Amino acid sequence: MSNTVRRALVVGPTGAIGKALVAAMRRAGGWTVYGLSRGAPPSGAQFDHLAADLMDRDSVAAALAGAEPITHLFYAARAAHGEGGIEDVASNVAMLANVVEAAAARSSELRHVHLVEGTKWYGVHLGPHRTPSSEDDPRHLPPNFYYDQEDALIALARGQCWSWSACRPTVVCEFDPSRARNLTAILAAYAAICREFGTPLDFPGTRAGYESLNEVTDAGHLADAILWLSTRESGTNQAFNITNGDAFRWRHMWPRLATMLGLTCGEPRDIRLADWMKDKGPVWERIVSREGLVPQPLEATALWAFGDFVFRQDWDVLSNLTRLRRTGFAGSIDSAEMFARQFTQYRAARLMPTVRDA
C-alpha cells in the first residue's frame, strides 16, 4: 500500500471534535472518510456513514466489513454522561476496545489510532491541580476513564504494526447550532438575555475565577493538530496537550467579550447560570421572535451547567505545549479573535441577535 493512501474512520463523527476532524480532512484533501456512529448523520454529512452499536463488537465488525480497509482511526466518542460526576469507566473502555480490535482485525493497513482525551486527565473537574499541566504529571486518585482508555490502547498496540497518540484539549469552542455544550453559544445567549433586561454583562462566577488563568481550544485548530500528530513519526505513542496556545484571565477577556456582544462590561457576580436561567425561556422566545432568529429552545441553545463548570473554576487552568511544539506543529489561535469569529458565524446563521450599541 502506498503511504499516500489515507482512509480514515472517525468514531463520533457528528460530535464537536469528530465533525471538526471530518472538515479538516476535507480541507486537506487526499482522505477517504468514514464516520462510525449508532444513529444516522444529518443530511449533507461529509463522510460515508457506518452504523454500529459501539458496545457490540460484532456490530462494529459488521459495519467495518462494508468499508475499505482503514489506515487511520480517530476515536472521539464517549459514553452518555451528564455535567459533573464520575463518567462510566467500563462502558468507555469497552467501546474503545471494540472499535480498535475490530478495525485491526479488518485492516492490515492500519497505521495509527488517535484517542481524544481532555484536561480532566489532570483533575480539572476536581479542583486546583499542577500547572502548567504536563503530559507526564502524576495521575489523581481514580476513577478517571481517560486513564483506563489510554492503558487499554497501549496494551492493544503492543506488538502491532500501528502506533497511537492521544490529545488533551481544554474547553473546545466552535460554531455548531446543534451543540448546547459550547462556551461560545452560552456566552451569546447569556449576553442576549442581559441585553433584553438592560443589564451589563456581569461575569457569572467567582471573583477568584475572574482572576485565574484560563485557556480554550478552537475545534478546527484541534483537528489540524490531531491530523499533524497522526501522520508524523514525531506524533506517535504519546499523549499531547492541545490548546489555542495563548492564555488569558477573564478579568482581561471579559471587557473584550462585552464589546463584541454589544454590552457594557459588568463585574463578577457569584451566581449559577443553571439556577438563574431556569425562568428565562419566555424571554429567549421573545428575543427569537422579535429578532427573526431560527426558532430553538433556550435549553437547546445553551447548556448552563457547563457554563457554571467553566466560570466557577477559581484556579489556574494552563497546559504545557512543549511536547506538541517539538513535533513541529507551530499553529496557534488568538482566543479573542476566535470568539469574535464564532459570534459572527452565529449571527450569520440567525442564531444570535445582531449587536446594537452598548
C-alpha positions as YAML, in Angstrom:
chain: A
units: angstrom
residues:
- id: 1
  name: MET
  ca: [0.00, 0.00, 0.00]
- id: 2
  name: SER
  ca: [1.28, 3.48, -0.84]
- id: 3
  name: ASN
  ca: [1.94, 5.68, 2.18]
- id: 4
  name: THR
  ca: [-0.11, 8.37, 0.43]
- id: 5
  name: VAL
  ca: [-3.31, 6.31, 0.71]
- id: 6
  name: ARG
  ca: [-5.28, 7.57, 3.68]
- id: 7
  name: ARG
  ca: [-8.61, 6.11, 4.71]
- id: 8
  name: ALA
  ca: [-9.93, 7.43, 8.00]
- id: 9
  name: LEU
  ca: [-12.51, 6.09, 10.40]
- id: 10
  name: VAL
  ca: [-13.89, 8.82, 12.67]
- id: 11
  name: VAL
  ca: [-15.77, 7.40, 15.64]
- id: 12
  name: GLY
  ca: [-18.24, 10.01, 16.82]
- id: 13
  name: PRO
  ca: [-18.27, 11.98, 13.55]
- id: 14
  name: THR
  ca: [-21.14, 14.31, 14.50]
- id: 15
  name: GLY
  ca: [-19.69, 15.46, 17.82]
- id: 16
  name: ALA
  ca: [-17.70, 18.64, 18.28]
- id: 17
  name: ILE
  ca: [-14.29, 17.11, 17.63]
- id: 18
  name: GLY
  ca: [-15.37, 14.43, 15.18]
- id: 19
  name: LYS
  ca: [-17.11, 17.00, 13.00]
- id: 20
  name: ALA
  ca: [-14.02, 19.22, 13.04]
- id: 21
  name: LEU
  ca: [-11.82, 16.27, 12.07]
- id: 22
  name: VAL
  ca: [-14.02, 15.45, 9.10]
- id: 23
  name: ALA
  ca: [-13.90, 19.09, 7.97]
- id: 24
  name: ALA
  ca: [-10.11, 19.24, 8.40]
- id: 25
  name: MET
  ca: [-9.60, 16.15, 6.25]
- id: 26
  name: ARG
  ca: [-11.89, 17.57, 3.58]
- id: 27
  name: ARG
  ca: [-9.86, 20.78, 3.58]
- id: 28
  name: ALA
  ca: [-6.58, 18.91, 3.36]
- id: 29
  name: GLY
  ca: [-7.73, 16.57, 0.59]
- id: 30
  name: GLY
  ca: [-6.45, 13.08, -0.08]
- id: 31
  name: TRP
  ca: [-8.57, 11.36, 2.58]
- id: 32
  name: THR
  ca: [-11.38, 8.85, 2.25]
- id: 33
  name: VAL
  ca: [-13.50, 9.43, 5.35]
- id: 34
  name: TYR
  ca: [-15.87, 7.03, 7.10]
- id: 35
  name: GLY
  ca: [-17.90, 8.00, 10.14]
- id: 36
  name: LEU
  ca: [-19.00, 5.39, 12.67]
- id: 37
  name: SER
  ca: [-21.96, 6.03, 14.95]
- id: 38
  name: ARG
  ca: [-25.19, 4.44, 16.10]
- id: 39
  name: GLY
  ca: [-27.59, 7.00, 14.62]
- id: 40
  name: ALA
  ca: [-27.83, 8.32, 11.09]
- id: 41
  name: PRO
  ca: [-25.96, 11.61, 10.50]
- id: 42
  name: PRO
  ca: [-27.75, 14.79, 9.42]
- id: 43
  name: SER
  ca: [-28.24, 15.38, 5.73]
- id: 44
  name: GLY
  ca: [-25.19, 16.70, 3.93]
- id: 45
  name: ALA
  ca: [-22.68, 14.83, 6.09]
- id: 46
  name: GLN
  ca: [-19.21, 14.91, 4.53]
- id: 47
  name: PHE
  ca: [-18.39, 11.27, 5.22]
- id: 48
  name: ASP
  ca: [-19.57, 7.77, 4.38]
- id: 49
  name: HIS
  ca: [-21.67, 6.66, 7.32]
- id: 50
  name: LEU
  ca: [-21.27, 3.28, 9.01]
- id: 51
  name: ALA
  ca: [-23.94, 2.38, 11.57]
- id: 52
  name: ALA
  ca: [-22.99, 0.35, 14.65]
- id: 53
  name: ASP
  ca: [-23.55, -0.04, 18.37]
- id: 54
  name: LEU
  ca: [-20.13, 0.66, 19.89]
- id: 55
  name: MET
  ca: [-20.95, -1.56, 22.85]
- id: 56
  name: ASP
  ca: [-21.32, -4.54, 20.49]
- id: 57
  name: ARG
  ca: [-18.04, -5.68, 18.89]
- id: 58
  name: ASP
  ca: [-19.87, -7.83, 16.32]
- id: 59
  name: SER
  ca: [-21.95, -4.82, 15.30]
- id: 60
  name: VAL
  ca: [-18.78, -2.76, 14.81]
- id: 61
  name: ALA
  ca: [-17.09, -5.56, 12.84]
- id: 62
  name: ALA
  ca: [-20.13, -5.90, 10.57]
- id: 63
  name: ALA
  ca: [-20.13, -2.15, 9.89]
- id: 64
  name: LEU
  ca: [-16.42, -2.09, 9.04]
- id: 65
  name: ALA
  ca: [-16.85, -5.02, 6.67]
- id: 66
  name: GLY
  ca: [-18.69, -2.61, 4.38]
- id: 67
  name: ALA
  ca: [-15.78, -0.18, 4.16]
- id: 68
  name: GLU
  ca: [-12.37, -0.25, 2.53]
- id: 69
  name: PRO
  ca: [-9.50, -1.14, 4.89]
- id: 70
  name: ILE
  ca: [-8.78, 1.91, 7.00]
- id: 71
  name: THR
  ca: [-5.35, 3.40, 7.66]
- id: 72
  name: HIS
  ca: [-6.17, 5.87, 10.47]
- id: 73
  name: LEU
  ca: [-8.67, 5.60, 13.31]
- id: 74
  name: PHE
  ca: [-9.79, 8.71, 15.20]
- id: 75
  name: TYR
  ca: [-11.73, 7.91, 18.35]
- id: 76
  name: ALA
  ca: [-13.84, 10.87, 19.55]
- id: 77
  name: ALA
  ca: [-16.79, 9.09, 21.17]
- id: 78
  name: ARG
  ca: [-17.90, 8.96, 24.81]
- id: 79
  name: ALA
  ca: [-20.49, 7.02, 26.72]
- id: 80
  name: ALA
  ca: [-23.55, 9.03, 27.75]
- id: 81
  name: HIS
  ca: [-22.74, 11.42, 30.60]
- id: 82
  name: GLY
  ca: [-24.01, 14.49, 32.38]
- id: 83
  name: GLU
  ca: [-22.23, 17.51, 33.79]
- id: 84
  name: GLY
  ca: [-20.07, 16.67, 36.78]
- id: 85
  name: GLY
  ca: [-19.85, 13.33, 38.49]
- id: 86
  name: ILE
  ca: [-17.85, 10.28, 37.54]
- id: 87
  name: GLU
  ca: [-18.13, 9.12, 33.94]
- id: 88
  name: ASP
  ca: [-18.70, 5.43, 33.18]
- id: 89
  name: VAL
  ca: [-15.29, 3.76, 33.05]
- id: 90
  name: ALA
  ca: [-16.35, 0.27, 31.93]
- id: 91
  name: SER
  ca: [-18.52, 1.45, 29.04]
- id: 92
  name: ASN
  ca: [-15.97, 3.93, 27.74]
- id: 93
  name: VAL
  ca: [-13.20, 1.32, 27.78]
- id: 94
  name: ALA
  ca: [-15.40, -1.35, 26.16]
- id: 95
  name: MET
  ca: [-16.47, 0.99, 23.35]
- id: 96
  name: LEU
  ca: [-12.88, 1.93, 22.53]
- id: 97
  name: ALA
  ca: [-11.64, -1.67, 22.66]
- id: 98
  name: ASN
  ca: [-14.47, -2.91, 20.47]
- id: 99
  name: VAL
  ca: [-13.64, -0.41, 17.75]
- id: 100
  name: VAL
  ca: [-9.86, -0.79, 17.86]
- id: 101
  name: GLU
  ca: [-9.99, -4.59, 17.89]
- id: 102
  name: ALA
  ca: [-12.50, -4.71, 15.03]
- id: 103
  name: ALA
  ca: [-10.52, -2.18, 12.99]
- id: 104
  name: ALA
  ca: [-7.23, -4.02, 13.48]
- id: 105
  name: ALA
  ca: [-8.84, -7.34, 12.55]
- id: 106
  name: ARG
  ca: [-10.44, -5.84, 9.44]
- id: 107
  name: SER
  ca: [-7.43, -3.88, 8.16]
- id: 108
  name: SER
  ca: [-3.81, -4.96, 7.95]
- id: 109
  name: GLU
  ca: [-3.20, -1.45, 6.59]
- id: 110
  name: LEU
  ca: [-3.99, 0.28, 9.91]
- id: 111
  name: ARG
  ca: [-1.16, 2.69, 10.69]
- id: 112
  name: HIS
  ca: [-2.34, 4.91, 13.52]
- id: 113
  name: VAL
  ca: [-5.05, 5.22, 16.20]
- id: 114
  name: HIS
  ca: [-5.74, 8.57, 17.84]
- id: 115
  name: LEU
  ca: [-7.67, 8.85, 21.11]
- id: 116
  name: VAL
  ca: [-9.36, 12.10, 22.15]
- id: 117
  name: GLU
  ca: [-8.98, 12.78, 25.87]
- id: 118
  name: GLY
  ca: [-9.15, 16.07, 27.77]
- id: 119
  name: THR
  ca: [-7.83, 18.06, 30.71]
- id: 120
  name: LYS
  ca: [-9.99, 16.04, 33.09]
- id: 121
  name: TRP
  ca: [-6.90, 13.81, 32.90]
- id: 122
  name: TYR
  ca: [-5.24, 16.34, 35.22]
- id: 123
  name: GLY
  ca: [-8.25, 16.64, 37.53]
- id: 124
  name: VAL
  ca: [-9.57, 19.99, 36.30]
- id: 125
  name: HIS
  ca: [-13.05, 18.79, 37.32]
- id: 126
  name: LEU
  ca: [-11.87, 18.14, 40.89]
- id: 127
  name: GLY
  ca: [-10.24, 21.45, 41.76]
- id: 128
  name: PRO
  ca: [-6.77, 23.02, 41.79]
- id: 129
  name: HIS
  ca: [-4.09, 20.91, 40.14]
- id: 130
  name: ARG
  ca: [-0.49, 21.26, 38.97]
- id: 131
  name: THR
  ca: [0.00, 23.94, 36.29]
- id: 132
  name: PRO
  ca: [1.25, 24.25, 33.67]
- id: 133
  name: SER
  ca: [-0.09, 20.72, 33.25]
- id: 134
  name: SER
  ca: [2.36, 18.36, 31.53]
- id: 135
  name: GLU
  ca: [1.52, 15.06, 29.92]
- id: 136
  name: ASP
  ca: [3.60, 13.04, 32.39]
- id: 137
  name: ASP
  ca: [2.15, 14.63, 35.54]
- id: 138
  name: PRO
  ca: [1.06, 12.13, 38.22]
- id: 139
  name: ARG
  ca: [-2.47, 10.78, 37.92]
- id: 140
  name: HIS
  ca: [-5.08, 11.67, 40.51]
- id: 141
  name: LEU
  ca: [-6.91, 9.04, 42.55]
- id: 142
  name: PRO
  ca: [-9.19, 7.08, 40.17]
- id: 143
  name: PRO
  ca: [-11.72, 6.59, 38.75]
- id: 144
  name: ASN
  ca: [-10.95, 8.50, 35.58]
- id: 145
  name: PHE
  ca: [-11.98, 6.76, 32.36]
- id: 146
  name: TYR
  ca: [-9.24, 8.51, 30.38]
- id: 147
  name: TYR
  ca: [-6.64, 6.57, 32.37]
- id: 148
  name: ASP
  ca: [-8.29, 3.23, 31.65]
- id: 149
  name: GLN
  ca: [-8.82, 4.03, 27.97]
- id: 150
  name: GLU
  ca: [-5.21, 5.03, 27.40]
- id: 151
  name: ASP
  ca: [-3.92, 2.00, 29.29]
- id: 152
  name: ALA
  ca: [-6.16, -0.23, 27.17]
- id: 153
  name: LEU
  ca: [-4.98, 1.42, 23.94]
- id: 154
  name: ILE
  ca: [-1.32, 0.98, 24.87]
- id: 155
  name: ALA
  ca: [-1.94, -2.69, 25.61]
- id: 156
  name: LEU
  ca: [-3.78, -3.19, 22.32]
- id: 157
  name: ALA
  ca: [-0.95, -1.52, 20.36]
- id: 158
  name: ARG
  ca: [1.76, -3.69, 21.90]
- id: 159
  name: GLY
  ca: [3.41, -5.82, 19.21]
- id: 160
  name: GLN
  ca: [1.22, -4.37, 16.43]
- id: 161
  name: CYS
  ca: [2.19, -2.53, 13.26]
- id: 162
  name: TRP
  ca: [0.19, 0.56, 14.16]
- id: 163
  name: SER
  ca: [1.08, 3.41, 16.52]
- id: 164
  name: TRP
  ca: [-1.13, 5.51, 18.76]
- id: 165
  name: SER
  ca: [-1.45, 9.03, 20.08]
- id: 166
  name: ALA
  ca: [-3.84, 10.95, 22.32]
- id: 167
  name: CYS
  ca: [-4.80, 14.61, 22.66]
- id: 168
  name: ARG
  ca: [-5.77, 16.55, 25.77]
- id: 169
  name: PRO
  ca: [-7.58, 19.74, 24.78]
- id: 170
  name: THR
  ca: [-9.19, 22.07, 27.25]
- id: 171
  name: VAL
  ca: [-12.67, 23.63, 26.67]
- id: 172
  name: VAL
  ca: [-13.44, 23.11, 22.96]
- id: 173
  name: CYS
  ca: [-15.20, 26.05, 21.26]
- id: 174
  name: GLU
  ca: [-16.82, 26.06, 17.83]
- id: 175
  name: PHE
  ca: [-19.72, 27.20, 15.69]
- id: 176
  name: ASP
  ca: [-22.28, 24.42, 15.98]
- id: 177
  name: PRO
  ca: [-26.03, 25.17, 16.10]
- id: 178
  name: SER
  ca: [-26.75, 21.66, 17.35]
- id: 179
  name: ARG
  ca: [-24.43, 21.79, 20.37]
- id: 180
  name: ALA
  ca: [-25.55, 23.50, 23.56]
- id: 181
  name: ARG
  ca: [-22.43, 22.36, 25.47]
- id: 182
  name: ASN
  ca: [-20.43, 25.09, 23.78]
- id: 183
  name: LEU
  ca: [-18.97, 28.09, 25.56]
- id: 184
  name: THR
  ca: [-19.46, 30.37, 22.55]
- id: 185
  name: ALA
  ca: [-23.19, 29.66, 22.37]
- id: 186
  name: ILE
  ca: [-23.53, 30.02, 26.14]
- id: 187
  name: LEU
  ca: [-21.87, 33.43, 26.07]
- id: 188
  name: ALA
  ca: [-24.04, 34.58, 23.14]
- id: 189
  name: ALA
  ca: [-27.32, 33.50, 24.76]
- id: 190
  name: TYR
  ca: [-26.36, 34.94, 28.15]
- id: 191
  name: ALA
  ca: [-25.47, 38.27, 26.55]
- id: 192
  name: ALA
  ca: [-28.74, 38.39, 24.61]
- id: 193
  name: ILE
  ca: [-30.71, 37.91, 27.83]
- id: 194
  name: CYS
  ca: [-28.65, 40.52, 29.69]
- id: 195
  name: ARG
  ca: [-29.30, 42.96, 26.85]
- id: 196
  name: GLU
  ca: [-33.03, 42.24, 27.00]
- id: 197
  name: PHE
  ca: [-33.07, 43.25, 30.68]
- id: 198
  name: GLY
  ca: [-30.79, 46.24, 30.11]
- id: 199
  name: THR
  ca: [-28.09, 44.95, 32.45]
- id: 200
  name: PRO
  ca: [-24.32, 44.95, 31.97]
- id: 201
  name: LEU
  ca: [-22.53, 41.74, 31.07]
- id: 202
  name: ASP
  ca: [-21.66, 40.60, 34.59]
- id: 203
  name: PHE
  ca: [-19.25, 37.70, 34.97]
- id: 204
  name: PRO
  ca: [-21.39, 34.80, 36.28]
- id: 205
  name: GLY
  ca: [-18.81, 33.17, 38.53]
- id: 206
  name: THR
  ca: [-16.48, 33.69, 41.44]
- id: 207
  name: ARG
  ca: [-14.15, 36.64, 41.81]
- id: 208
  name: ALA
  ca: [-11.24, 34.20, 42.13]
- id: 209
  name: GLY
  ca: [-12.29, 32.60, 38.85]
- id: 210
  name: TYR
  ca: [-12.35, 36.05, 37.26]
- id: 211
  name: GLU
  ca: [-8.69, 36.48, 38.17]
- id: 212
  name: SER
  ca: [-7.42, 32.95, 37.36]
- id: 213
  name: LEU
  ca: [-5.61, 31.92, 34.18]
- id: 214
  name: ASN
  ca: [-7.71, 30.12, 31.59]
- id: 215
  name: GLU
  ca: [-7.35, 28.69, 28.10]
- id: 216
  name: VAL
  ca: [-9.66, 27.32, 25.40]
- id: 217
  name: THR
  ca: [-9.27, 25.24, 22.23]
- id: 218
  name: ASP
  ca: [-10.73, 26.09, 18.84]
- id: 219
  name: ALA
  ca: [-12.23, 22.92, 17.31]
- id: 220
  name: GLY
  ca: [-10.66, 23.49, 13.89]
- id: 221
  name: HIS
  ca: [-7.24, 24.16, 15.40]
- id: 222
  name: LEU
  ca: [-7.55, 20.97, 17.45]
- id: 223
  name: ALA
  ca: [-8.43, 18.94, 14.36]
- id: 224
  name: ASP
  ca: [-5.44, 20.31, 12.45]
- id: 225
  name: ALA
  ca: [-3.13, 19.36, 15.32]
- id: 226
  name: ILE
  ca: [-4.62, 15.86, 15.56]
- id: 227
  name: LEU
  ca: [-4.07, 15.27, 11.84]
- id: 228
  name: TRP
  ca: [-0.48, 16.51, 12.20]
- id: 229
  name: LEU
  ca: [0.25, 14.11, 15.05]
- id: 230
  name: SER
  ca: [-1.44, 11.18, 13.32]
- id: 231
  name: THR
  ca: [0.61, 11.45, 10.15]
- id: 232
  name: ARG
  ca: [4.11, 12.02, 11.54]
- id: 233
  name: GLU
  ca: [6.56, 9.80, 13.35]
- id: 234
  name: SER
  ca: [7.14, 12.51, 15.95]
- id: 235
  name: GLY
  ca: [3.49, 12.26, 16.98]
- id: 236
  name: THR
  ca: [3.46, 8.57, 17.87]
- id: 237
  name: ASN
  ca: [2.96, 6.65, 21.10]
- id: 238
  name: GLN
  ca: [2.48, 9.69, 23.34]
- id: 239
  name: ALA
  ca: [-0.25, 11.99, 24.60]
- id: 240
  name: PHE
  ca: [-0.19, 15.69, 23.71]
- id: 241
  name: ASN
  ca: [-1.75, 18.79, 25.23]
- id: 242
  name: ILE
  ca: [-3.51, 20.89, 22.57]
- id: 243
  name: THR
  ca: [-4.89, 24.36, 23.25]
- id: 244
  name: ASN
  ca: [-5.06, 27.62, 21.31]
- id: 245
  name: GLY
  ca: [-1.58, 28.42, 22.60]
- id: 246
  name: ASP
  ca: [-2.47, 31.58, 24.47]
- id: 247
  name: ALA
  ca: [-3.80, 32.04, 27.99]
- id: 248
  name: PHE
  ca: [-6.00, 34.74, 29.48]
- id: 249
  name: ARG
  ca: [-7.71, 35.94, 32.62]
- id: 250
  name: TRP
  ca: [-11.44, 36.57, 32.40]
- id: 251
  name: ARG
  ca: [-10.69, 39.95, 34.02]
- id: 252
  name: HIS
  ca: [-8.99, 40.94, 30.75]
- id: 253
  name: MET
  ca: [-11.08, 38.91, 28.31]
- id: 254
  name: TRP
  ca: [-14.49, 39.88, 29.71]
- id: 255
  name: PRO
  ca: [-14.44, 43.56, 28.61]
- id: 256
  name: ARG
  ca: [-13.49, 42.44, 25.09]
- id: 257
  name: LEU
  ca: [-16.36, 39.94, 25.03]
- id: 258
  name: ALA
  ca: [-18.77, 42.59, 26.27]
- id: 259
  name: THR
  ca: [-17.77, 44.87, 23.39]
- id: 260
  name: MET
  ca: [-18.19, 42.03, 20.87]
- id: 261
  name: LEU
  ca: [-21.63, 41.31, 22.30]
- id: 262
  name: GLY
  ca: [-22.81, 44.93, 22.36]
- id: 263
  name: LEU
  ca: [-22.88, 45.39, 26.13]
- id: 264
  name: THR
  ca: [-21.09, 47.30, 28.83]
- id: 265
  name: CYS
  ca: [-18.80, 45.20, 30.98]
- id: 266
  name: GLY
  ca: [-20.15, 44.37, 34.42]
- id: 267
  name: GLU
  ca: [-18.45, 42.80, 37.41]
- id: 268
  name: PRO
  ca: [-18.11, 39.32, 38.90]
- id: 269
  name: ARG
  ca: [-21.35, 38.10, 40.47]
- id: 270
  name: ASP
  ca: [-21.32, 34.76, 42.23]
- id: 271
  name: ILE
  ca: [-24.39, 33.28, 40.58]
- id: 272
  name: ARG
  ca: [-25.11, 29.91, 38.99]
- id: 273
  name: LEU
  ca: [-26.46, 30.18, 35.46]
- id: 274
  name: ALA
  ca: [-28.24, 26.84, 35.79]
- id: 275
  name: ASP
  ca: [-30.40, 28.43, 38.52]
- id: 276
  name: TRP
  ca: [-30.74, 31.98, 37.21]
- id: 277
  name: MET
  ca: [-31.71, 30.93, 33.70]
- id: 278
  name: LYS
  ca: [-34.44, 28.47, 34.70]
- id: 279
  name: ASP
  ca: [-37.21, 31.02, 34.12]
- id: 280
  name: LYS
  ca: [-35.67, 32.77, 31.09]
- id: 281
  name: GLY
  ca: [-37.21, 30.55, 28.38]
- id: 282
  name: PRO
  ca: [-40.05, 33.02, 27.63]
- id: 283
  name: VAL
  ca: [-37.52, 35.87, 27.49]
- id: 284
  name: TRP
  ca: [-35.48, 33.95, 24.92]
- id: 285
  name: GLU
  ca: [-38.61, 33.20, 22.88]
- id: 286
  name: ARG
  ca: [-39.41, 36.92, 22.82]
- id: 287
  name: ILE
  ca: [-35.90, 37.70, 21.57]
- id: 288
  name: VAL
  ca: [-36.11, 34.99, 18.90]
- id: 289
  name: SER
  ca: [-39.47, 36.26, 17.67]
- id: 290
  name: ARG
  ca: [-38.55, 39.94, 17.60]
- id: 291
  name: GLU
  ca: [-35.12, 39.42, 16.01]
- id: 292
  name: GLY
  ca: [-36.27, 36.85, 13.44]
- id: 293
  name: LEU
  ca: [-33.93, 34.17, 14.72]
- id: 294
  name: VAL
  ca: [-34.14, 30.49, 13.91]
- id: 295
  name: PRO
  ca: [-36.56, 29.05, 16.50]
- id: 296
  name: GLN
  ca: [-34.70, 26.97, 19.05]
- id: 297
  name: PRO
  ca: [-35.49, 26.47, 22.73]
- id: 298
  name: LEU
  ca: [-33.13, 28.08, 25.19]
- id: 299
  name: GLU
  ca: [-32.15, 24.71, 26.67]
- id: 300
  name: ALA
  ca: [-31.13, 23.54, 23.19]
- id: 301
  name: THR
  ca: [-29.05, 26.69, 22.70]
- id: 302
  name: ALA
  ca: [-27.04, 26.89, 25.91]
- id: 303
  name: LEU
  ca: [-26.14, 24.25, 28.49]
- id: 304
  name: TRP
  ca: [-25.93, 26.49, 31.54]
- id: 305
  name: ALA
  ca: [-24.44, 23.79, 33.78]
- id: 306
  name: PHE
  ca: [-21.40, 23.67, 31.51]
- id: 307
  name: GLY
  ca: [-21.07, 27.44, 31.74]
- id: 308
  name: ASP
  ca: [-21.08, 27.13, 35.52]
- id: 309
  name: PHE
  ca: [-18.34, 24.50, 35.31]
- id: 310
  name: VAL
  ca: [-16.13, 26.89, 33.32]
- id: 311
  name: PHE
  ca: [-16.87, 30.17, 35.10]
- id: 312
  name: ARG
  ca: [-16.66, 28.74, 38.61]
- id: 313
  name: GLN
  ca: [-13.13, 27.39, 38.22]
- id: 314
  name: ASP
  ca: [-11.28, 29.58, 40.70]
- id: 315
  name: TRP
  ca: [-7.89, 28.05, 39.99]
- id: 316
  name: ASP
  ca: [-5.47, 28.33, 37.07]
- id: 317
  name: VAL
  ca: [-6.05, 26.14, 34.02]
- id: 318
  name: LEU
  ca: [-2.90, 26.10, 31.89]
- id: 319
  name: SER
  ca: [-1.34, 23.40, 29.71]
- id: 320
  name: ASN
  ca: [2.31, 22.91, 28.80]
- id: 321
  name: LEU
  ca: [2.57, 22.71, 24.98]
- id: 322
  name: THR
  ca: [6.29, 21.90, 24.77]
- id: 323
  name: ARG
  ca: [5.77, 18.30, 23.65]
- id: 324
  name: LEU
  ca: [3.40, 19.37, 20.86]
- id: 325
  name: ARG
  ca: [5.79, 22.11, 19.67]
- id: 326
  name: ARG
  ca: [8.66, 19.64, 19.48]
- id: 327
  name: THR
  ca: [6.78, 17.65, 16.84]
- id: 328
  name: GLY
  ca: [6.97, 20.69, 14.54]
- id: 329
  name: PHE
  ca: [3.35, 21.79, 14.95]
- id: 330
  name: ALA
  ca: [3.50, 25.56, 15.29]
- id: 331
  name: GLY
  ca: [-0.16, 26.51, 14.87]
- id: 332
  name: SER
  ca: [-1.81, 28.88, 17.34]
- id: 333
  name: ILE
  ca: [-5.10, 30.76, 17.68]
- id: 334
  name: ASP
  ca: [-5.82, 34.11, 19.34]
- id: 335
  name: SER
  ca: [-8.71, 33.22, 21.65]
- id: 336
  name: ALA
  ca: [-10.36, 36.65, 21.50]
- id: 337
  name: GLU
  ca: [-10.29, 36.52, 17.70]
- id: 338
  name: MET
  ca: [-11.75, 33.01, 17.87]
- id: 339
  name: PHE
  ca: [-14.71, 34.20, 19.95]
- id: 340
  name: ALA
  ca: [-15.29, 37.15, 17.59]
- id: 341
  name: ARG
  ca: [-15.23, 34.86, 14.54]
- id: 342
  name: GLN
  ca: [-17.62, 32.36, 16.08]
- id: 343
  name: PHE
  ca: [-20.04, 35.08, 17.24]
- id: 344
  name: THR
  ca: [-20.10, 36.34, 13.64]
- id: 345
  name: GLN
  ca: [-20.94, 32.84, 12.44]
- id: 346
  name: TYR
  ca: [-23.82, 32.56, 14.91]
- id: 347
  name: ARG
  ca: [-25.19, 35.92, 13.80]
- id: 348
  name: ALA
  ca: [-24.93, 34.99, 10.12]
- id: 349
  name: ALA
  ca: [-26.88, 31.79, 10.83]
- id: 350
  name: ARG
  ca: [-29.58, 33.85, 12.61]
- id: 351
  name: LEU
  ca: [-28.96, 32.06, 15.89]
- id: 352
  name: MET
  ca: [-27.76, 35.14, 17.75]
- id: 353
  name: PRO
  ca: [-29.13, 38.70, 17.72]
- id: 354
  name: THR
  ca: [-27.34, 41.44, 15.83]
- id: 355
  name: VAL
  ca: [-25.20, 43.61, 18.08]
- id: 356
  name: ARG
  ca: [-26.54, 47.02, 18.94]
- id: 357
  name: ASP
  ca: [-24.66, 49.89, 20.52]
- id: 358
  name: ALA
  ca: [-23.90, 49.32, 24.20]
...
